Tab-separated table of C-alpha atoms in Angstrom:
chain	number	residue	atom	x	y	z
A	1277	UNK	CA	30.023	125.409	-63.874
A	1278	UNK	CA	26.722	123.525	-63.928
A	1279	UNK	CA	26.945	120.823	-60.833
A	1280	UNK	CA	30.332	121.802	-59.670
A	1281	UNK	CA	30.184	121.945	-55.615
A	1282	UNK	CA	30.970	124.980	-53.834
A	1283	UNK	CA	32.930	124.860	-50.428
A	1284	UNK	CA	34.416	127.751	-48.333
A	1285	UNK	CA	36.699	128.552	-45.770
A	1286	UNK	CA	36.604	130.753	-43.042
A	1287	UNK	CA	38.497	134.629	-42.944
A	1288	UNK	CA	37.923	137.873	-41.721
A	1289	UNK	CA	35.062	138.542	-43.742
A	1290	UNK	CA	33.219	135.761	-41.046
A	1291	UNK	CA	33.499	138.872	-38.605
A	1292	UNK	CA	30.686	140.762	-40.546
A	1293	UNK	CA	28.542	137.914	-41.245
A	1294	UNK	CA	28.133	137.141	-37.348
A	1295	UNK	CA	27.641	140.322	-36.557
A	1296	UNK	CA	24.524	141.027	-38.510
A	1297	UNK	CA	23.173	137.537	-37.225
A	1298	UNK	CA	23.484	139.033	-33.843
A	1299	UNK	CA	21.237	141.696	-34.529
A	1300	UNK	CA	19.038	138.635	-36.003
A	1301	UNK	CA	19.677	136.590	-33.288
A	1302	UNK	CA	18.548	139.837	-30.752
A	1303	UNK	CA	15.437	140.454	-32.634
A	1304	UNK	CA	14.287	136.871	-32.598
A	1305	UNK	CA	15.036	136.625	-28.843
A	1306	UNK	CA	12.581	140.226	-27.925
A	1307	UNK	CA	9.962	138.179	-30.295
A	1308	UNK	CA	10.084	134.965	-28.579
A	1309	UNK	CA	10.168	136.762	-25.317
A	1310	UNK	CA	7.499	139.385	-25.749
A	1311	UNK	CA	4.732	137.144	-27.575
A	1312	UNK	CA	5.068	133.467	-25.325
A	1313	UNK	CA	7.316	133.964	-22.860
A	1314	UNK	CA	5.715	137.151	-21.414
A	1315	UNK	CA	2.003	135.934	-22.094
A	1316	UNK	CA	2.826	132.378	-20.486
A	1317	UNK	CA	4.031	134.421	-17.227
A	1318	UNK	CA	1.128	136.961	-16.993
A	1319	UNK	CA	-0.644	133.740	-16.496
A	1320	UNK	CA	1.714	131.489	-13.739
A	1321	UNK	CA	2.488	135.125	-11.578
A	1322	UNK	CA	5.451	133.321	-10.768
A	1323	UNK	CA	8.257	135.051	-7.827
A	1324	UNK	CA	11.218	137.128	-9.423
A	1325	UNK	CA	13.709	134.164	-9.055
A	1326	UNK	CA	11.213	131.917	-10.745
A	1327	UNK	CA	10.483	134.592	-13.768
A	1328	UNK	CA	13.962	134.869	-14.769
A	1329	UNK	CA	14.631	131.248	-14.881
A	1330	UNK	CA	11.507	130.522	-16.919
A	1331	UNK	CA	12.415	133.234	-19.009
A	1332	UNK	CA	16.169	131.440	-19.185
A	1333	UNK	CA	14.504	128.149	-20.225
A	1334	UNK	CA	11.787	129.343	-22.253
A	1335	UNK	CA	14.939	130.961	-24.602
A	1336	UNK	CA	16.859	128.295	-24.251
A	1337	UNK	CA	14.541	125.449	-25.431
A	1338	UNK	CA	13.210	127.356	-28.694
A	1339	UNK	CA	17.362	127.681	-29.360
A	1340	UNK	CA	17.654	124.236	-28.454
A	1341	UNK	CA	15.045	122.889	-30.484
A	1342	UNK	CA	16.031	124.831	-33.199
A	1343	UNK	CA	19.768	123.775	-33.020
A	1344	UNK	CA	18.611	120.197	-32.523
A	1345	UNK	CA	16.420	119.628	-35.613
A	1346	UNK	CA	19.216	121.813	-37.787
A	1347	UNK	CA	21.924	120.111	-36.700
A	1348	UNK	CA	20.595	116.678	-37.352
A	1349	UNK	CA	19.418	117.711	-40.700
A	1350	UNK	CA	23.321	118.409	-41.530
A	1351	UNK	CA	24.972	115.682	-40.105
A	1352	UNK	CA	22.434	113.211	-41.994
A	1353	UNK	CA	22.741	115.221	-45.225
A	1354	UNK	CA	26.531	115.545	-45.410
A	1355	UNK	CA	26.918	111.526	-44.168
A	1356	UNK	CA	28.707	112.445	-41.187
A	1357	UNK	CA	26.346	109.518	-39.255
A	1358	UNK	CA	26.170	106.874	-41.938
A	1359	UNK	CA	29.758	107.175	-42.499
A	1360	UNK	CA	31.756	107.320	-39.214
A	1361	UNK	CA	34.674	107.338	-40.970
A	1362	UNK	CA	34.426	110.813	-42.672
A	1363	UNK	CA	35.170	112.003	-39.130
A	1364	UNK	CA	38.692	111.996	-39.236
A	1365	UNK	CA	39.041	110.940	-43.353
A	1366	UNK	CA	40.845	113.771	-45.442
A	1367	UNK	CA	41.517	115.687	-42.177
A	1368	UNK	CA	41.978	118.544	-42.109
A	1369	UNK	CA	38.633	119.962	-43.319
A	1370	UNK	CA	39.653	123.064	-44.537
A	1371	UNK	CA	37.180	123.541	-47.165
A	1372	UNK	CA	33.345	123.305	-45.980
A	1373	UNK	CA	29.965	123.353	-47.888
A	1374	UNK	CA	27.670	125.715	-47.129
A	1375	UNK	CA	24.727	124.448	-44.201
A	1376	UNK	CA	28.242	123.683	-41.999
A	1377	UNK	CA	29.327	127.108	-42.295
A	1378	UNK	CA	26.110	128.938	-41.902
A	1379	UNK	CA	25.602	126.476	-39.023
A	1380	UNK	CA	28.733	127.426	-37.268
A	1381	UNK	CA	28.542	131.088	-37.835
A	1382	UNK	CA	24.907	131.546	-36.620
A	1383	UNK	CA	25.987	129.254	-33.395
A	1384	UNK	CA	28.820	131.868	-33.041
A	1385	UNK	CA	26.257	134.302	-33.477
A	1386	UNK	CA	23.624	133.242	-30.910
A	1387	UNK	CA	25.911	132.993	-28.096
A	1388	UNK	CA	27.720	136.386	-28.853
A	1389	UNK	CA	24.264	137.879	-28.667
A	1390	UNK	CA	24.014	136.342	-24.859
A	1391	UNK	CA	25.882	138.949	-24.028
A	1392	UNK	CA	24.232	141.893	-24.400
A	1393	UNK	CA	21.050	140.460	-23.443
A	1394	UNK	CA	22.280	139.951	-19.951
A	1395	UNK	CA	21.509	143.958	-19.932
A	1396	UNK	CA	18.434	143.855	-21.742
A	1397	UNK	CA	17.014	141.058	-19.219
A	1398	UNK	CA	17.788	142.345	-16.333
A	1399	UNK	CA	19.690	139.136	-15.191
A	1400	UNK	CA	20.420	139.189	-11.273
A	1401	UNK	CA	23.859	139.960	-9.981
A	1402	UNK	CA	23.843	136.337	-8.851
A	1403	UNK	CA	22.990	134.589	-11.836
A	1404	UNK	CA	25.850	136.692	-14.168
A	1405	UNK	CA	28.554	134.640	-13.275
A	1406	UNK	CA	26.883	131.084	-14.097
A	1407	UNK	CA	25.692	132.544	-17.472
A	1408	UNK	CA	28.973	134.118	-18.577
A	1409	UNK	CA	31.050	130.947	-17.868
A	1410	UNK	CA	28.359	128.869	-19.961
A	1411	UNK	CA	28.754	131.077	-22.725
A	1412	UNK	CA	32.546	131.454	-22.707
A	1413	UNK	CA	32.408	127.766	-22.667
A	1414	UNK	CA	30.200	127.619	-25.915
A	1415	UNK	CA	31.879	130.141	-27.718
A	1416	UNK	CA	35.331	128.525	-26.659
A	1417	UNK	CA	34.560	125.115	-27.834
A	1418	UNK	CA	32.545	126.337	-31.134
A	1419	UNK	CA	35.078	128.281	-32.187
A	1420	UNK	CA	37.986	125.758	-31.640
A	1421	UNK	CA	36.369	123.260	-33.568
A	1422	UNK	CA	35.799	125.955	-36.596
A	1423	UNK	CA	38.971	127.378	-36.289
A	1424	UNK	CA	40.956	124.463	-35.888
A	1425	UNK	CA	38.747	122.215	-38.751
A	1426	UNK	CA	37.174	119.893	-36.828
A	1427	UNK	CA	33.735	120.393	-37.917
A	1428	UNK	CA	32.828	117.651	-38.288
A	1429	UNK	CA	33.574	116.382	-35.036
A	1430	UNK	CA	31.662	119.380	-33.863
A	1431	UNK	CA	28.567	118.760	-34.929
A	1432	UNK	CA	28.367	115.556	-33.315
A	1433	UNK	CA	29.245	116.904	-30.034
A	1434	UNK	CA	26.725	119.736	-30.318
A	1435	UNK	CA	24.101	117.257	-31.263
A	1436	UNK	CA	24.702	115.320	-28.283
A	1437	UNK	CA	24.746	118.404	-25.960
A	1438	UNK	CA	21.971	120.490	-27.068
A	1439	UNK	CA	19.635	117.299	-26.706
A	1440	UNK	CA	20.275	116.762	-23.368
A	1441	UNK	CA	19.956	120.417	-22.441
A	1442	UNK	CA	16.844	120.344	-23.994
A	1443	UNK	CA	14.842	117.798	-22.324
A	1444	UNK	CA	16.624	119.995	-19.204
A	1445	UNK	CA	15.326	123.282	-19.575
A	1446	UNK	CA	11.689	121.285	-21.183
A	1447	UNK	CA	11.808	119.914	-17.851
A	1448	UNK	CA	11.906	123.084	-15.666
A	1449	UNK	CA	9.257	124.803	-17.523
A	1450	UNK	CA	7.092	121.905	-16.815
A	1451	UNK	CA	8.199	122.095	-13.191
A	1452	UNK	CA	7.835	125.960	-12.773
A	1453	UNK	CA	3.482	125.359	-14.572
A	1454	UNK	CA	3.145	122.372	-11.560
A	1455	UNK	CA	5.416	121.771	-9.206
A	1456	UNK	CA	4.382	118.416	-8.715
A	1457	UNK	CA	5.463	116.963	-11.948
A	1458	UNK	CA	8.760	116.272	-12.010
A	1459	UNK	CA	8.693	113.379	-14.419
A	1460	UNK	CA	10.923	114.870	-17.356
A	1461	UNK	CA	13.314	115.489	-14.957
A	1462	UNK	CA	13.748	111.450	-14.883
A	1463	UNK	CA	13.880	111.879	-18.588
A	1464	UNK	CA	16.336	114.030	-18.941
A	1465	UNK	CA	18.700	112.160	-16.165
A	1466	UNK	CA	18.254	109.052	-19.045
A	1467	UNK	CA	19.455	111.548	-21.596
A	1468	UNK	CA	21.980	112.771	-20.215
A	1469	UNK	CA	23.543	109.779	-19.499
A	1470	UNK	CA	23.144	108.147	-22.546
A	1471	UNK	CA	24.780	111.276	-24.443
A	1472	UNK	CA	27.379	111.749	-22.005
A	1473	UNK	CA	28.301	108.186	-22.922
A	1474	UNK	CA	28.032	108.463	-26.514
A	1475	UNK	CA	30.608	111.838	-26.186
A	1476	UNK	CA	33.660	109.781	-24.364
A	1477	UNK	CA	32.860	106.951	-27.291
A	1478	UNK	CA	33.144	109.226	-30.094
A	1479	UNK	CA	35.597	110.810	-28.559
A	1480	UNK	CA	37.927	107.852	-27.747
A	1481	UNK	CA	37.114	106.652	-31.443
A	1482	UNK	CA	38.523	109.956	-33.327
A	1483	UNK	CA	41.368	110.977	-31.088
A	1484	UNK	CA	42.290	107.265	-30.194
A	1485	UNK	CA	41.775	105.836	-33.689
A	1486	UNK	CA	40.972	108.132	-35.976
A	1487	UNK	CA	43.395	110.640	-36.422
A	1488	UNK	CA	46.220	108.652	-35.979
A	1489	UNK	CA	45.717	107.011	-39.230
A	1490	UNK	CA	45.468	110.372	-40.879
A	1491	UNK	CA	47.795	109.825	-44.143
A	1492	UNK	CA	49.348	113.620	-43.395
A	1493	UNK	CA	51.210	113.348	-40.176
A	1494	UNK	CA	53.083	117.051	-40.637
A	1495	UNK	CA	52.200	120.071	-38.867
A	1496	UNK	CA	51.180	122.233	-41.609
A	1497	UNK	CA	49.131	125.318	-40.747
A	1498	UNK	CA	49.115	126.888	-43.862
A	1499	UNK	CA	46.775	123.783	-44.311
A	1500	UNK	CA	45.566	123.678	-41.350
A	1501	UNK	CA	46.774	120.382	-40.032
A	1502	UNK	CA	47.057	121.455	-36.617
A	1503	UNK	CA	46.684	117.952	-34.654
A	1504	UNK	CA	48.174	115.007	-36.892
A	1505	UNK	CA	51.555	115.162	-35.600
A	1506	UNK	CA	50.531	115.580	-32.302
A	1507	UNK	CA	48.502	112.444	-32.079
A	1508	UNK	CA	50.757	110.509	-33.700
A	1509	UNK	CA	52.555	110.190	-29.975
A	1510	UNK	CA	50.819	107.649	-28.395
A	1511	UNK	CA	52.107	109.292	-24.815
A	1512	UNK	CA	50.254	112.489	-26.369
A	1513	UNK	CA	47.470	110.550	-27.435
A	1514	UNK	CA	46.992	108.802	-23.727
A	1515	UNK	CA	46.876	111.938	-22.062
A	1516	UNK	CA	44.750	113.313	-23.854
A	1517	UNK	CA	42.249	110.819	-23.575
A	1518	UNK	CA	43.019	110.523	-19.735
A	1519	UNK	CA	42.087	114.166	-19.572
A	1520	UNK	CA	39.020	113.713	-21.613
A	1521	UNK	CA	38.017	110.421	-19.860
A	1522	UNK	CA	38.702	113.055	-16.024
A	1523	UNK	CA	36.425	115.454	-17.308
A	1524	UNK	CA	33.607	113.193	-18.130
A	1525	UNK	CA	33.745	111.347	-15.041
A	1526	UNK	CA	33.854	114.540	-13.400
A	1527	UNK	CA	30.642	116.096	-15.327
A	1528	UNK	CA	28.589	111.985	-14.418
A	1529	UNK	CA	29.971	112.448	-10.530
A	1530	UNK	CA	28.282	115.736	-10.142
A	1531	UNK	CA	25.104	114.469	-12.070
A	1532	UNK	CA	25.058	111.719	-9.660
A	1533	UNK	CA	25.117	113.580	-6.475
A	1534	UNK	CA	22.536	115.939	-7.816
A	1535	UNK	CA	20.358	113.120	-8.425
A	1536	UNK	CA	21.279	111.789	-5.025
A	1537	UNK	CA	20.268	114.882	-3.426
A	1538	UNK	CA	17.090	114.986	-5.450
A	1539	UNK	CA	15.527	111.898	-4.614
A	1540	UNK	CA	16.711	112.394	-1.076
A	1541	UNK	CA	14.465	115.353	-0.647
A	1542	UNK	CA	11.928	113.531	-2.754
A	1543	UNK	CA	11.372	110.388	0.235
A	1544	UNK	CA	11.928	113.276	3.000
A	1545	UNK	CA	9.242	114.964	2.055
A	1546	UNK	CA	7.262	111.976	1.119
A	1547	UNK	CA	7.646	110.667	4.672
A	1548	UNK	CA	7.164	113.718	6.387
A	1549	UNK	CA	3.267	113.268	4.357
A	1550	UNK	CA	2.972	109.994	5.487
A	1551	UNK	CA	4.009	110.721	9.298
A	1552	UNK	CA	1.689	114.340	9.408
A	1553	UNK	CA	-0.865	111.997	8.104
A	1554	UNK	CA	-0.630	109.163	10.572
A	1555	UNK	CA	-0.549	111.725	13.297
A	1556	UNK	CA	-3.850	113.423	11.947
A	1557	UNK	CA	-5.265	109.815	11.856
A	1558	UNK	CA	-4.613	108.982	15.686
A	1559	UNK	CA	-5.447	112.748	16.848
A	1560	UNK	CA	-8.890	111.813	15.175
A	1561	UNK	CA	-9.547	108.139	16.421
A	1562	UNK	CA	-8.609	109.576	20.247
A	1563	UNK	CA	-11.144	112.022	20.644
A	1564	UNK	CA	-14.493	110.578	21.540
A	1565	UNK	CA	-17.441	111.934	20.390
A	1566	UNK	CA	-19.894	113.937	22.629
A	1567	UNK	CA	-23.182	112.259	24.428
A	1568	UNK	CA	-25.804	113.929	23.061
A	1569	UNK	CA	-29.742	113.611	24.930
A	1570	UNK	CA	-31.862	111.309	23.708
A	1571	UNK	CA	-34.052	112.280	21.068
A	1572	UNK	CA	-32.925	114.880	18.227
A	1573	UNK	CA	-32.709	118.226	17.508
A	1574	UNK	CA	-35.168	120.375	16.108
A	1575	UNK	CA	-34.645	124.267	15.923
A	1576	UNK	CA	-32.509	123.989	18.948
A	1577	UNK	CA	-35.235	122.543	20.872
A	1578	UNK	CA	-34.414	119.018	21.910
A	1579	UNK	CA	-37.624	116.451	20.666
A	1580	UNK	CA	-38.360	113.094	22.230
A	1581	UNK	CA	-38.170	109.908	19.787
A	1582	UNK	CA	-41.662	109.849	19.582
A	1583	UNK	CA	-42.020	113.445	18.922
A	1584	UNK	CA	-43.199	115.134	21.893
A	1585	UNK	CA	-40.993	117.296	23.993
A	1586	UNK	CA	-39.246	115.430	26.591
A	1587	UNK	CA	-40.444	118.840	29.508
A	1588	UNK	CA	-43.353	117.752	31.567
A	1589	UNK	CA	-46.551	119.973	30.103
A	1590	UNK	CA	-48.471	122.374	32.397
A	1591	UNK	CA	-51.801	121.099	33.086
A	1592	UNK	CA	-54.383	123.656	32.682
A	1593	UNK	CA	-56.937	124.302	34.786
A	1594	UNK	CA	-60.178	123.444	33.727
């Protein structure tokens, strides 16, 4: 009927769908990739290391910005930011409208598609390892929040995370053009912070407040209440958030000893300048300079002050 709002849920038909978005999603990634990244590199003649990580970040900040601006665009359009509450409200959100589905399906979609193009890029032995357990973990927690109807939830989280990988991978392309400038790195350090904080809040304020209250408290998969119950036990509930709470700590502590380690460097190599200078400076102000005959030079023939050469002439005979 006219004005009547259509929501879905997800099935095996889902299976289909994300496959032909991975043939999108490889297409897109051979444009991006043959008509900037490719050009961009042709200019830089960067080292092989360097190429493949540009190539990494170049992908990864299109996708990024991308996700960023479309994600945003849903959260504000469904109310999932002016409303806080419609987090957890009428949970569980089985039925979806249509820009959350799409959304999740084409983020399914993208991250399958990693995998092949680990072939098609060449990626180095060494670098397979770190890519595969980033996409596992994307995959893992994108498809536990559709599967499991937390959506909503979702989005929130993967607005949070793709900004602050963003400004990341913006700041290593910056980095691999000039080497020098390193200030979006700062940037990014502010970001990440600021988001990792904002994840433990929201996260503290669903699972420790929010879904507690939820008026079904059954376990009912059939429609798909999967967590009520569960969070009902406050001993649950607590561990939960301990673990969460663990994890975050544990993702800030190794941020912070990067950092460390980073601006460590940064004054090493800073004084190492300053003491090479210094050294150049005394190494100059020791060596005296050379006595030199009186007059100047002329040709390579040494002239008196007033012009005449300072050898006695040969009188001639008259």
């Amino acid at each position: 009927a006219e004005g009547e709002l259509v929501q879905y849920h997800y099935g095996l038909k889902d299976l289909v769908t994300i496959l032909f978005y991975i043939f999108i999603a490889i297409i897109l990634h051979a444009v991006v990739q043959e008509y900037a990244l490719d050009k961009i590199n042709r200019r830089l003649h960067l080292s092989k290391v360097k190429h493949s990580k540009f190539n990494e970040s170049g992908q990864l900040v299109a996708f990024h910005l991308t996700s960023v601006i479309w994600c945003l665009y849903v959260v504000v359009t469904e109310g999932y930011i002016s409303n806080p509450r419609s987090l957890w409200e009428n949970y569980p959100h089985v039925y979806l409208p249509f820009q959350v589905k799409f959304f999740y399906l084409c983020q399914l979609a993208y991250w399958l598609h990693a995998l092949p193009e680990l072939y098609f890029q060449k990626v180095r032995k060494e670098e397979i390892p770190r890519q595969l357990r980033c996409i596992a973990l994307y995959l893992v927690h994108i498809a536990g929040a559709y599967l499991l109807n937390l959506t909503r939830l979702g989005l929130i989280l993967l607005l949070l995370q793709y900004l602050a990988e963003f400004f990341f991978h913006m700041a290593r392309l910056v980095y691999f053009t000039d080497e020098n400038n390193e200030k979006l790195f700062n940037v990014w350090a502010v970001v990440f912070v600021v988001t990792r904080l904002f994840t433990l809040t929201l996260y503290i304020l669903v699972i420790g407040f929010g879904l507690p209250r939820v008026e079904s408290q059954a376990l009912d998969p059939e429609r798909g209440n999967f967590f009520s119950f569960l969070f009902n036990n406050i001993l649950f509930r607590m561990s939960v958030l301990l673990l969460v709470c663990l994890f975050q700590a544990s993702v800030m502590w190794r941020f912070i000893h990067f950092q460390l380690r980073r601006w460590r460097e940064y004054w090493n190599e800073q004084s190492s300048r300053k003491r090479v200078a210094a050294a150049t400076t005394g190494t100059k102000q020791q060596t005296k300079p050379l006595k030199r005959d009186s007059g100047y030079h002329e040709n390579g023939v040494v002239k008196a002050e007033n012009g005449t050469s300072p050898r006695t002439k040969k009188l001639k005979s008259p």
